[in-house]
């Protein structure tokens, strides 16, 4: 068992847990009424950053940017050193987070264009739908990137299915990413602020009108692409994909963090007397990195560092709003990221030149897009003053586990067949146990298996290195085996020395792959 540092499991904690898990009357849980808070259910706030690496915040070692608000959560909660998203890119990670299923089980769970249909089937058991059934008000604010509509989407009409069909009561989202069209917010079933006289059209195949693009008119750009990102220009930045119309609905990159944070705070305000689940998925620190100008001197690393400062500001606003309404004490906050860090992800924003000694992925090899640990080992903090004792945990946990863990917290398991890859690691999340899961699948170009501190990466034909993003992808035609207990940076492939272990781990991985 790995030691949980500092944090201790107190008997009063155990008593409360027993009470919550065993004694909650099922009827009270089934009712969507304030009774849930009366029996002690915490609010749950999932603060989900984009592309934030293990080493990008000060509580995980960053020195060239400071993140006091996230650090405060880490000091007052449990900071995990071996927590993972399930995949090294956004869509598959978020798919797993919300469904409790590994993304490789769904072929469509790849980085999606902004006009992709909904990936999660309406009616499927999800993290928000589980909590909703147990009396929570549920809300998604920020990046979605899990598809919208049924394949025949008209952006000027009702947009469904989407977040509201998979368990959220309300949403205010970016359909895909900040660097993909359409550059508009969707509020519940509609594009926000859309003028029907200026219909919005989206196409990823080719231009819809003769407006200048990043490719034809680079002189119009405020931030030039370094690779890709040369299509429709919005707010002086060229994006992936083409759109026309919808002028009144276009977002402004510099005020995006303010807008999203304001929406999150408004949801908290409106539900202060009722248990709620807020999924706050920031745009920061994804490209294009265009933080508000009040952050322009917040770090020595230019827009990438300033976006980290902006992210930290958002977290401070949300925790501040909870505090002001006396809700912080009984709110379980989880702070994490959807994949590892990348420095140049397609715009010339000075991130490479200004990086200096900063190590976005901490001590790990690879980053976003990679099978090495930098791909999926991300910052992960839990905070719940009423219940969680502060500490540092080396337990192996995954975001895919939130479904069953939150289900356990709020009154029992999920129905059969739901969350097939999710494990209840609630005691670890609450700092009451140092035991997480033993096995974990990590997904990038190939699949990797963690068995304790052993890591096996299955052979694959993918490239070893991506020049554009300067990422070591971790693919190899030969099996790779690393012993993370003495080689945290995956520098020595010991597969040839441990053929039996390689064979066993390959077998376990293919079993997991083949089920359910
Ligand atoms: C890539 C984009 C990258 C980013 C990524 C998705 C290019 C050249 N690169 O295809 O900029 O958008 O997709 O990032 O277009 S994620 O965090 O949403 O997975
Ligand atoms: Ca991401």
Coordinates of C-alpha atoms and ligand atoms in Angstrom, one line a residue:
X1 CA 0.0 0.0 0.0
X2 CA 1.4 3.4 -0.9
X3 CA 1.5 5.9 2.0
X4 CA -0.9 8.7 2.2
X5 CA 1.3 11.6 3.4
X6 CA 0.1 13.9 6.2
X7 CA -3.6 13.3 5.8
X8 CA -5.0 10.8 8.4
X9 CA -8.2 8.9 8.5
X10 CA -10.1 10.0 11.6
X11 CA -12.7 7.8 13.3
X12 CA -15.2 10.7 13.0
X13 CA -14.6 10.6 9.2
X14 CA -15.4 7.0 9.1
X15 CA -18.5 7.4 11.1
X16 CA -19.7 10.1 8.7
X17 CA -18.9 7.9 5.8
X18 CA -20.8 5.0 7.2
X19 CA -23.7 7.3 7.8
X20 CA -23.6 8.6 4.3
X21 CA -23.2 5.3 2.6
X22 CA -25.3 3.1 4.6
X23 CA -28.0 5.1 6.3
X24 CA -29.2 7.4 3.6
X25 CA -32.9 6.7 3.0
X26 CA -33.3 5.7 -0.6
X27 CA -36.5 7.6 -0.9
X28 CA -34.8 10.9 0.2
X29 CA -32.2 10.3 -2.5
X30 CA -34.7 9.7 -5.2
X31 CA -36.5 12.9 -4.5
X32 CA -35.3 16.0 -6.3
X33 CA -35.8 18.2 -3.3
X34 CA -33.6 20.0 -0.7
X35 CA -33.9 17.0 1.6
X36 CA -30.7 15.8 0.2
X37 CA -28.7 18.6 1.8
X38 CA -30.6 18.0 5.0
X39 CA -29.1 14.5 5.2
X40 CA -25.6 15.9 4.5
X41 CA -24.9 15.4 0.8
X42 CA -22.1 17.7 -0.4
X43 CA -22.3 19.9 -3.4
X44 CA -19.9 18.6 -6.0
X45 CA -17.9 21.0 -8.2
X46 CA -15.7 19.5 -10.9
X47 CA -13.1 22.1 -12.0
X48 CA -11.8 20.8 -15.3
X49 CA -8.9 22.6 -17.0
X50 CA -7.9 22.0 -20.6
X51 CA -4.3 20.9 -21.5
X52 CA -3.0 21.8 -18.1
X53 CA 0.1 19.6 -17.4
X54 CA 1.3 18.1 -14.2
X55 CA 4.0 20.7 -13.7
X56 CA 2.0 23.7 -14.8
X57 CA 0.8 24.9 -11.4
X58 CA 2.8 26.0 -8.3
X59 CA 1.5 23.3 -6.0
X60 CA 3.0 20.8 -8.4
X61 CA 6.3 22.5 -8.7
X62 CA 5.8 25.4 -11.2
X63 CA 8.0 28.4 -10.3
X64 CA 7.6 30.7 -13.4
X65 CA 3.9 31.2 -12.8
X66 CA 1.9 31.3 -9.6
X67 CA -1.4 29.7 -8.9
X68 CA -2.4 30.8 -5.3
X69 CA -6.1 29.8 -5.6
X70 CA -5.4 26.2 -6.9
X71 CA -2.6 25.9 -4.3
X72 CA -5.0 26.9 -1.6
X73 CA -7.3 24.0 -2.6
X74 CA -4.3 21.7 -2.6
X75 CA -3.2 22.8 0.8
X76 CA -6.6 22.3 2.3
X77 CA -7.4 19.0 0.5
X78 CA -5.7 16.0 -1.0
X79 CA -3.1 16.5 -3.8
X80 CA -2.7 13.4 -5.9
X81 CA 0.6 12.5 -7.5
X82 CA -0.6 9.5 -9.6
X83 CA -4.0 10.6 -10.9
X84 CA -4.9 10.2 -14.5
X85 CA -7.3 11.2 -17.2
X86 CA -8.0 8.2 -19.4
X87 CA -6.6 9.6 -22.6
X88 CA -4.0 12.0 -23.8
X89 CA -6.6 14.2 -25.7
X90 CA -9.8 15.9 -24.9
X91 CA -12.8 14.1 -26.4
X92 CA -11.8 10.6 -25.3
X93 CA -11.0 11.9 -21.8
X94 CA -14.2 13.7 -21.3
X95 CA -16.2 10.8 -22.7
X96 CA -14.7 8.6 -20.0
X97 CA -15.1 11.1 -17.3
X98 CA -18.8 11.4 -18.0
X99 CA -19.6 7.8 -18.9
X100 CA -17.3 5.8 -16.7
X101 CA -16.3 3.8 -19.8
X102 CA -12.8 3.8 -21.4
X103 CA -12.9 5.7 -24.6
X104 CA -11.3 3.0 -26.7
X105 CA -14.6 1.1 -26.4
X106 CA -16.2 3.8 -28.7
X107 CA -14.5 4.2 -32.0
X108 CA -16.0 7.6 -32.4
X109 CA -14.4 9.0 -29.3
X110 CA -11.6 10.8 -31.1
X111 CA -10.9 14.6 -31.1
X112 CA -14.1 15.8 -32.8
X113 CA -14.8 18.6 -35.2
X114 CA -17.2 21.3 -34.1
X115 CA -20.1 19.9 -36.2
X116 CA -19.8 16.3 -35.0
X117 CA -23.0 14.6 -33.7
X118 CA -23.5 13.8 -30.1
X119 CA -21.1 11.1 -28.9
X120 CA -22.9 10.0 -25.7
X121 CA -26.3 8.4 -26.4
X122 CA -29.2 10.2 -24.8
X123 CA -30.5 8.3 -21.8
X124 CA -27.2 6.6 -21.0
X125 CA -26.2 6.6 -17.3
X126 CA -23.6 9.4 -16.8
X127 CA -22.0 11.2 -14.0
X128 CA -24.5 14.1 -14.2
X129 CA -27.5 11.8 -14.7
X130 CA -26.6 9.7 -11.7
X131 CA -26.3 12.8 -9.5
X132 CA -29.5 14.2 -11.0
X133 CA -31.5 11.1 -10.1
X134 CA -30.1 11.6 -6.5
X135 CA -31.5 15.0 -6.1
X136 CA -28.7 17.2 -7.5
X137 CA -29.2 20.2 -9.8
X138 CA -26.7 19.7 -12.6
X139 CA -25.0 22.2 -14.8
X140 CA -22.3 22.2 -17.5
X141 CA -20.3 25.4 -18.1
X142 CA -17.5 25.6 -20.6
X143 CA -15.9 23.3 -23.1
X144 CA -18.1 20.4 -24.3
X145 CA -16.3 18.8 -27.3
X146 CA -18.5 15.7 -27.1
X147 CA -20.7 16.5 -30.2
X148 CA -24.1 18.0 -30.5
X149 CA -27.2 17.0 -32.5
X150 CA -28.2 13.9 -34.4
X151 CA -26.1 14.4 -37.5
X152 CA -28.5 16.9 -39.2
X153 CA -27.8 19.9 -37.0
X154 CA -29.2 23.3 -37.8
X155 CA -27.4 25.8 -35.6
X156 CA -30.3 28.2 -36.0
X157 CA -32.9 25.8 -34.5
X158 CA -33.0 23.6 -31.4
X159 CA -29.7 21.9 -30.8
X160 CA -30.3 18.4 -29.4
X161 CA -29.2 16.0 -28.2
X162 CA -26.5 17.6 -26.2
X163 CA -25.7 18.1 -22.5
X164 CA -29.3 18.3 -21.5
X165 CA -30.1 14.9 -22.9
X166 CA -27.3 13.2 -20.9
X167 CA -28.0 14.4 -17.5
X168 CA -27.5 18.2 -17.2
X169 CA -30.3 20.4 -16.2
X170 CA -28.7 23.4 -17.8
X171 CA -25.7 24.3 -19.8
X172 CA -23.6 27.1 -21.3
X173 CA -21.0 25.6 -23.5
X174 CA -18.4 26.0 -26.2
X175 CA -19.6 23.3 -28.7
X176 CA -16.0 22.0 -29.3
X177 CA -12.8 23.9 -28.6
X178 CA -11.6 27.5 -28.7
X179 CA -9.7 26.9 -31.9
X180 CA -12.6 25.2 -33.7
X181 CA -15.7 26.7 -35.3
X182 CA -18.4 27.6 -34.5
X183 CA -17.1 30.3 -32.2
X184 CA -20.3 30.8 -30.3
X185 CA -21.8 29.7 -27.0
X186 CA -24.6 27.3 -26.8
X187 CA -27.0 27.9 -23.9
X188 CA -29.3 24.9 -23.3
X189 CA -30.8 24.1 -26.7
X190 CA -29.9 27.3 -28.6
X191 CA -26.9 29.3 -29.8
X192 CA -26.8 32.3 -27.4
X193 CA -27.4 35.8 -28.8
X194 CA -28.0 34.5 -32.3
X195 CA -29.9 36.9 -34.6
X196 CA -32.2 34.9 -36.8
X197 CA -31.7 37.4 -39.6
X198 CA -28.0 36.3 -39.8
X199 CA -28.1 32.6 -39.8
X200 CA -25.1 30.6 -38.6
X201 CA -23.6 28.0 -40.9
X202 CA -20.7 25.6 -40.2
X203 CA -18.7 23.4 -42.5
X204 CA -15.5 21.6 -42.1
X205 CA -15.1 20.8 -45.8
X206 CA -14.6 24.2 -47.3
X207 CA -15.4 27.9 -47.1
X208 CA -19.0 28.9 -47.0
X209 CA -18.5 32.4 -48.3
X210 CA -15.7 34.6 -49.7
X211 CA -14.6 36.0 -46.3
X212 CA -10.8 36.2 -45.9
X213 CA -9.4 33.1 -44.1
X214 CA -6.1 32.7 -42.2
X215 CA -4.7 31.1 -45.3
X216 CA -5.7 33.7 -47.8
X217 CA -5.1 36.8 -45.6
X218 CA -2.5 36.1 -42.9
X219 CA -1.9 39.8 -42.6
X220 CA -5.3 40.2 -40.9
X221 CA -4.3 38.0 -38.0
X222 CA -3.5 39.1 -34.4
X223 CA -2.0 35.7 -33.7
X224 CA -0.5 33.5 -36.5
X225 CA -0.9 29.8 -36.6
X226 CA 2.2 27.6 -36.4
X227 CA 0.4 24.6 -37.8
X228 CA -3.1 24.2 -39.1
X229 CA -5.6 26.8 -37.8
X230 CA -5.7 28.8 -41.0
X231 CA -9.4 28.8 -41.8
X232 CA -12.3 31.1 -40.7
X233 CA -11.0 34.2 -38.9
X234 CA -12.9 35.2 -35.8
X235 CA -11.7 38.0 -33.5
X236 CA -8.4 38.3 -35.5
X237 CA -7.6 34.6 -34.9
X238 CA -8.0 31.9 -37.6
X239 CA -9.5 28.6 -36.5
X240 CA -10.1 25.0 -37.6
X241 CA -13.2 24.8 -39.8
X242 CA -15.4 27.3 -41.6
X243 CA -18.4 29.2 -40.5
X244 CA -20.5 32.1 -41.8
X245 CA -23.1 34.4 -40.3
X246 CA -24.0 34.4 -36.6
X247 CA -22.1 37.7 -36.1
X248 CA -24.0 38.8 -33.0
X249 CA -23.3 35.4 -31.3
X250 CA -19.5 35.3 -31.8
X251 CA -17.6 34.9 -28.6
X252 CA -14.7 37.1 -27.6
X253 CA -11.6 35.1 -26.5
X254 CA -10.4 37.7 -24.1
X255 CA -13.6 37.8 -22.1
X256 CA -14.3 34.0 -22.3
X257 CA -13.0 33.2 -18.8
X258 CA -15.1 36.1 -17.3
X259 CA -18.2 34.9 -19.2
X260 CA -17.8 31.3 -18.2
X261 CA -17.0 32.1 -14.6
X262 CA -20.0 34.4 -14.4
X263 CA -22.2 31.6 -15.6
X264 CA -20.8 29.2 -13.0
X265 CA -21.2 31.7 -10.2
X266 CA -24.8 32.4 -11.2
X267 CA -25.6 28.7 -11.1
X268 CA -24.1 28.5 -7.6
X269 CA -26.2 31.5 -6.6
X270 CA -29.4 30.1 -7.9
X271 CA -28.9 26.8 -6.2
X272 CA -27.4 27.8 -2.9
X273 CA -30.1 26.1 -0.9
X274 CA -30.1 22.9 -3.0
X275 CA -27.4 20.2 -3.6
X276 CA -25.8 20.8 -7.0
X277 CA -23.2 19.4 -9.3
X278 CA -21.3 21.9 -11.4
X279 CA -19.1 20.8 -14.2
X280 CA -16.9 23.8 -14.9
X281 CA -14.8 23.0 -17.9
X282 CA -12.5 25.9 -18.6
X283 CA -11.2 26.9 -22.0
X284 CA -7.9 27.8 -20.3
X285 CA -5.2 26.8 -21.1
X286 CA -6.0 25.4 -24.6
X287 CA -5.1 27.3 -27.7
X288 CA -5.7 30.0 -28.8
X289 CA -4.3 31.4 -25.6
X290 CA -5.8 34.9 -25.4
X291 CA -6.4 35.6 -21.8
X292 CA -7.9 38.9 -20.7
X293 CA -5.5 41.8 -20.8
X294 CA -5.5 42.2 -17.0
X295 CA -3.4 39.0 -17.1
X296 CA -0.9 40.2 -19.6
X297 CA 1.9 40.6 -17.0
X298 CA 0.9 37.7 -14.8
X299 CA 3.8 35.4 -15.7
X300 CA 7.2 35.6 -17.4
X301 CA 6.0 33.0 -20.0
X302 CA 3.7 35.0 -22.2
X303 CA 0.2 34.0 -23.2
X304 CA 0.6 30.3 -22.0
X305 CA 1.7 31.4 -18.5
X306 CA -0.9 34.1 -18.4
X307 CA -3.6 31.7 -19.3
X308 CA -2.5 29.6 -16.3
X309 CA -2.9 32.7 -14.2
X310 CA -6.3 33.3 -15.7
X311 CA -7.3 29.8 -15.0
X312 CA -6.3 30.2 -11.4
X313 CA -8.3 33.4 -11.2
X314 CA -11.4 31.5 -12.4
X315 CA -10.9 28.9 -9.6
X316 CA -10.5 31.7 -7.1
X317 CA -13.8 33.3 -8.2
X318 CA -15.7 30.0 -7.9
X319 CA -14.2 29.0 -4.5
X320 CA -14.8 32.6 -3.4
X321 CA -18.4 32.4 -4.5
X322 CA -18.9 29.2 -2.5
X323 CA -17.2 30.7 0.5
X324 CA -19.3 33.8 0.4
X325 CA -22.5 31.7 0.4
X326 CA -21.1 29.5 3.2
X327 CA -21.1 26.5 0.9
X328 CA -17.4 25.8 0.7
X329 CA -17.3 23.7 3.8
X330 CA -19.7 21.2 2.4
X331 CA -18.7 21.2 -1.2
X332 CA -16.5 18.5 -2.7
X333 CA -14.3 20.2 -5.2
X334 CA -12.3 18.2 -7.7
X335 CA -9.7 20.1 -9.7
X336 CA -8.1 18.4 -12.6
X337 CA -7.2 18.5 -16.3
X338 CA -8.3 16.6 -19.5
X339 CA -4.9 15.7 -20.8
X340 CA -1.2 16.5 -20.4
X341 CA 0.5 19.7 -21.5
X342 CA 1.6 20.8 -25.0
X343 CA 3.7 23.9 -25.6
X344 CA 3.1 24.7 -29.3
X345 CA -0.3 23.4 -30.2
X346 CA -0.7 25.4 -33.4
X347 CA -0.3 29.1 -32.8
X348 CA 2.8 31.3 -32.6
X349 CA 2.1 32.6 -29.1
X350 CA 5.7 32.6 -27.8
X351 CA 5.1 29.6 -25.5
X352 CA 8.2 27.8 -26.8
X353 CA 10.5 30.8 -26.6
X354 CA 9.4 31.9 -23.2
X355 CA 9.3 28.5 -21.5
X356 CA 12.7 28.8 -19.8
X357 CA 13.1 26.3 -17.0
X358 CA 9.4 25.6 -16.7
X359 CA 8.5 21.9 -17.2
X360 CA 4.8 21.7 -18.2
X361 CA 4.6 18.0 -17.6
X362 CA 6.7 17.9 -14.5
X363 CA 9.1 15.0 -14.3
X364 CA 7.2 13.0 -16.8
X365 CA 8.1 12.1 -20.4
X366 CA 5.8 13.0 -23.3
X367 CA 2.7 15.2 -22.8
X368 CA -0.6 15.7 -24.6
X369 CA -0.9 13.1 -27.5
X370 CA 1.6 10.8 -25.8
X371 CA 1.6 7.3 -24.4
X372 CA 4.2 8.2 -21.9
X373 CA 3.0 9.4 -18.5
X374 CA 3.0 13.0 -19.5
X375 CA -0.1 12.2 -21.6
X376 CA -2.4 11.3 -18.8
X377 CA -0.8 12.0 -15.5
X378 CA -2.3 15.3 -14.6
X379 CA -2.9 17.5 -11.6
X380 CA -5.7 16.2 -9.4
X381 CA -6.9 17.8 -6.1
X382 CA -9.9 17.0 -3.9
X383 CA -11.1 19.5 -1.4
X384 CA -14.0 19.2 1.1
X385 CA -13.3 20.8 4.4
X386 CA -16.2 19.1 6.2
X387 CA -14.8 15.7 5.4
X388 CA -11.3 15.6 3.8
X389 CA -8.2 15.7 5.8
X390 CA -5.4 17.6 4.0
X391 CA -2.6 15.4 2.6
X392 CA -0.7 14.2 -0.4
X393 CA -1.7 10.9 -1.9
X394 CA 0.2 8.5 -4.2
X395 CA -2.9 6.4 -4.9
X396 CA -3.4 5.4 -8.5
X397 CA -6.8 7.0 -9.5
X398 CA -8.5 7.8 -12.7
X399 CA -11.1 10.3 -13.8
X400 CA -13.1 7.3 -15.1
X401 CA -13.6 6.4 -11.4
X402 CA -15.6 9.5 -10.6
X403 CA -18.9 8.0 -11.7
X404 CA -18.8 5.1 -9.3
X405 CA -17.1 7.1 -6.6
X406 CA -19.7 9.9 -6.7
X407 CA -22.4 7.3 -6.9
X408 CA -21.1 5.6 -3.7
X409 CA -20.9 9.0 -2.0
X410 CA -24.5 9.9 -2.9
X411 CA -26.2 6.6 -2.0
X412 CA -25.2 3.4 -3.8
X413 CA -23.9 1.9 -7.0
X414 CA -24.9 2.7 -10.6
X415 CA -27.3 0.3 -12.4
X416 CA -25.8 -2.9 -14.0
X417 CA -23.9 -2.1 -17.2
X418 CA -23.3 1.5 -16.4
X419 CA -19.8 2.8 -15.9
X420 CA -18.1 -0.5 -17.0
X421 CA -14.5 0.7 -16.3
X422 CA -15.3 2.9 -13.3
X423 CA -14.1 1.8 -9.9
X424 CA -15.3 3.2 -6.6
X425 CA -12.1 4.8 -5.2
X426 CA -14.1 7.2 -2.9
X427 CA -11.9 6.4 0.2
X428 CA -8.8 7.4 -1.8
X429 CA -10.5 10.6 -3.1
X430 CA -11.4 11.6 0.4
X431 CA -7.9 10.9 1.7
X432 CA -9.1 8.1 3.9
X433 CA -7.2 5.4 2.1
X434 CA -3.9 5.3 0.2
X435 CA -5.1 2.4 -1.9
X436 CA -6.4 3.4 -5.4
X437 CA -6.8 1.0 -8.3
X438 CA -4.2 -1.6 -9.2
X439 CA -4.8 -1.6 -13.0
X440 CA -5.3 1.4 -15.2
X441 CA -5.4 1.8 -19.0
X442 CA -3.9 4.9 -20.5
X443 CA -4.9 5.8 -24.1
X444 CA -3.0 7.8 -26.8
X445 CA -1.8 6.5 -30.2
X446 CA -1.6 3.0 -28.5
X447 CA -2.9 1.6 -25.3
X448 CA -0.8 1.3 -22.2
X449 CA -1.4 -0.6 -19.0
X450 CA -0.4 0.4 -15.5
X451 CA -0.1 -2.4 -13.0
X452 CA 1.1 -0.7 -9.9
X453 CA 4.3 1.0 -10.8
X454 CA 4.9 -1.2 -13.9
X455 CA 3.9 0.4 -17.2
X456 CA 3.5 -1.6 -20.4
X457 CA 2.9 0.2 -23.7
X458 CA 1.5 -2.0 -26.4
X459 CA 3.3 -2.1 -29.8
X460 CA 1.9 0.2 -32.4
X461 CA 2.8 1.5 -35.9
X462 CA 2.2 5.2 -35.0
X463 CA 5.0 7.8 -35.3
X464 CA 7.5 8.2 -32.4
X465 CA 7.7 11.9 -32.6
X466 CA 5.4 14.8 -33.7
X467 CA 7.5 17.6 -35.1
X468 CA 4.8 20.2 -35.0
X469 CA 4.0 19.9 -31.3
X470 CA 7.5 18.6 -30.4
X471 CA 6.0 15.7 -28.6
X472 CA 7.4 12.2 -28.0
X473 CA 4.3 10.1 -28.8
X474 CA 5.5 7.0 -27.1
X475 CA 4.6 4.7 -30.0
X476 CA 7.0 1.8 -30.9
X477 CA 6.7 -1.3 -33.0
X478 CA 8.2 -3.2 -30.1
X479 CA 6.6 -3.6 -26.7
X480 CA 7.7 -1.2 -24.0
X481 CA 8.0 -1.9 -20.3
X482 CA 9.0 0.7 -17.7
X483 CA 9.5 0.4 -14.0
X484 CA 8.2 3.7 -12.7
X485 CA 9.4 3.0 -9.1
X486 CA 13.0 3.7 -10.2
X487 CA 12.4 5.2 -13.7
X488 CA 9.6 7.8 -13.4
X489 CA 10.7 9.4 -16.7
X490 CA 10.3 6.1 -18.7
X491 CA 13.9 6.3 -20.0
X492 CA 14.8 2.5 -19.8
X493 CA 12.7 0.1 -21.7
X494 CA 13.1 -3.2 -19.8
X495 CA 10.8 -5.3 -21.9
X496 CA 13.7 -7.5 -23.1
X497 CA 14.7 -8.2 -19.5
X498 CA 11.2 -9.1 -18.3
X499 CA 9.6 -11.1 -21.1
X500 CA 7.2 -12.9 -18.7
X501 CA 5.9 -9.7 -17.2
X502 CA 5.4 -8.2 -20.7
X503 CA 3.5 -11.3 -21.8
X504 CA 1.3 -11.1 -18.7
X505 CA 0.6 -7.4 -19.0
X506 CA -0.2 -7.7 -22.7
X507 CA -2.7 -10.5 -21.8
X508 CA -4.3 -8.4 -19.1
X509 CA -4.6 -5.5 -21.4
X510 CA -6.2 -7.5 -24.2
X511 CA -8.7 -8.9 -21.7
X512 CA -9.7 -5.5 -20.5
X513 CA -9.9 -4.4 -24.2
X514 CA -12.2 -7.3 -24.9
X515 CA -14.6 -6.7 -22.1
X516 CA -17.4 -5.9 -21.5
Ligands
LIG1 C1 -5.5 19.1 -32.9 C2 -5.2 20.6 -33.1 C3 -4.8 21.2 -31.8 C4 -5.9 20.9 -30.8 C5 -6.2 19.4 -30.7 C6 -7.4 19.1 -29.8 C7 -4.2 21.2 -35.3 C8 -3.0 21.3 -36.1 N1 -4.1 20.8 -34.0 O1 -5.9 18.5 -34.1 O2 -4.6 22.6 -31.9 O3 -7.1 21.6 -31.1 O4 -6.5 18.9 -32.0 O5 -7.1 19.4 -28.5 O6 -5.3 21.4 -35.8 S1 -8.0 18.8 -27.4 O7 -7.4 19.3 -26.1 O8 -9.3 19.3 -27.6 O9 -7.9 17.4 -27.5
LIG2 CA1 -7.4 19.1 -23.9

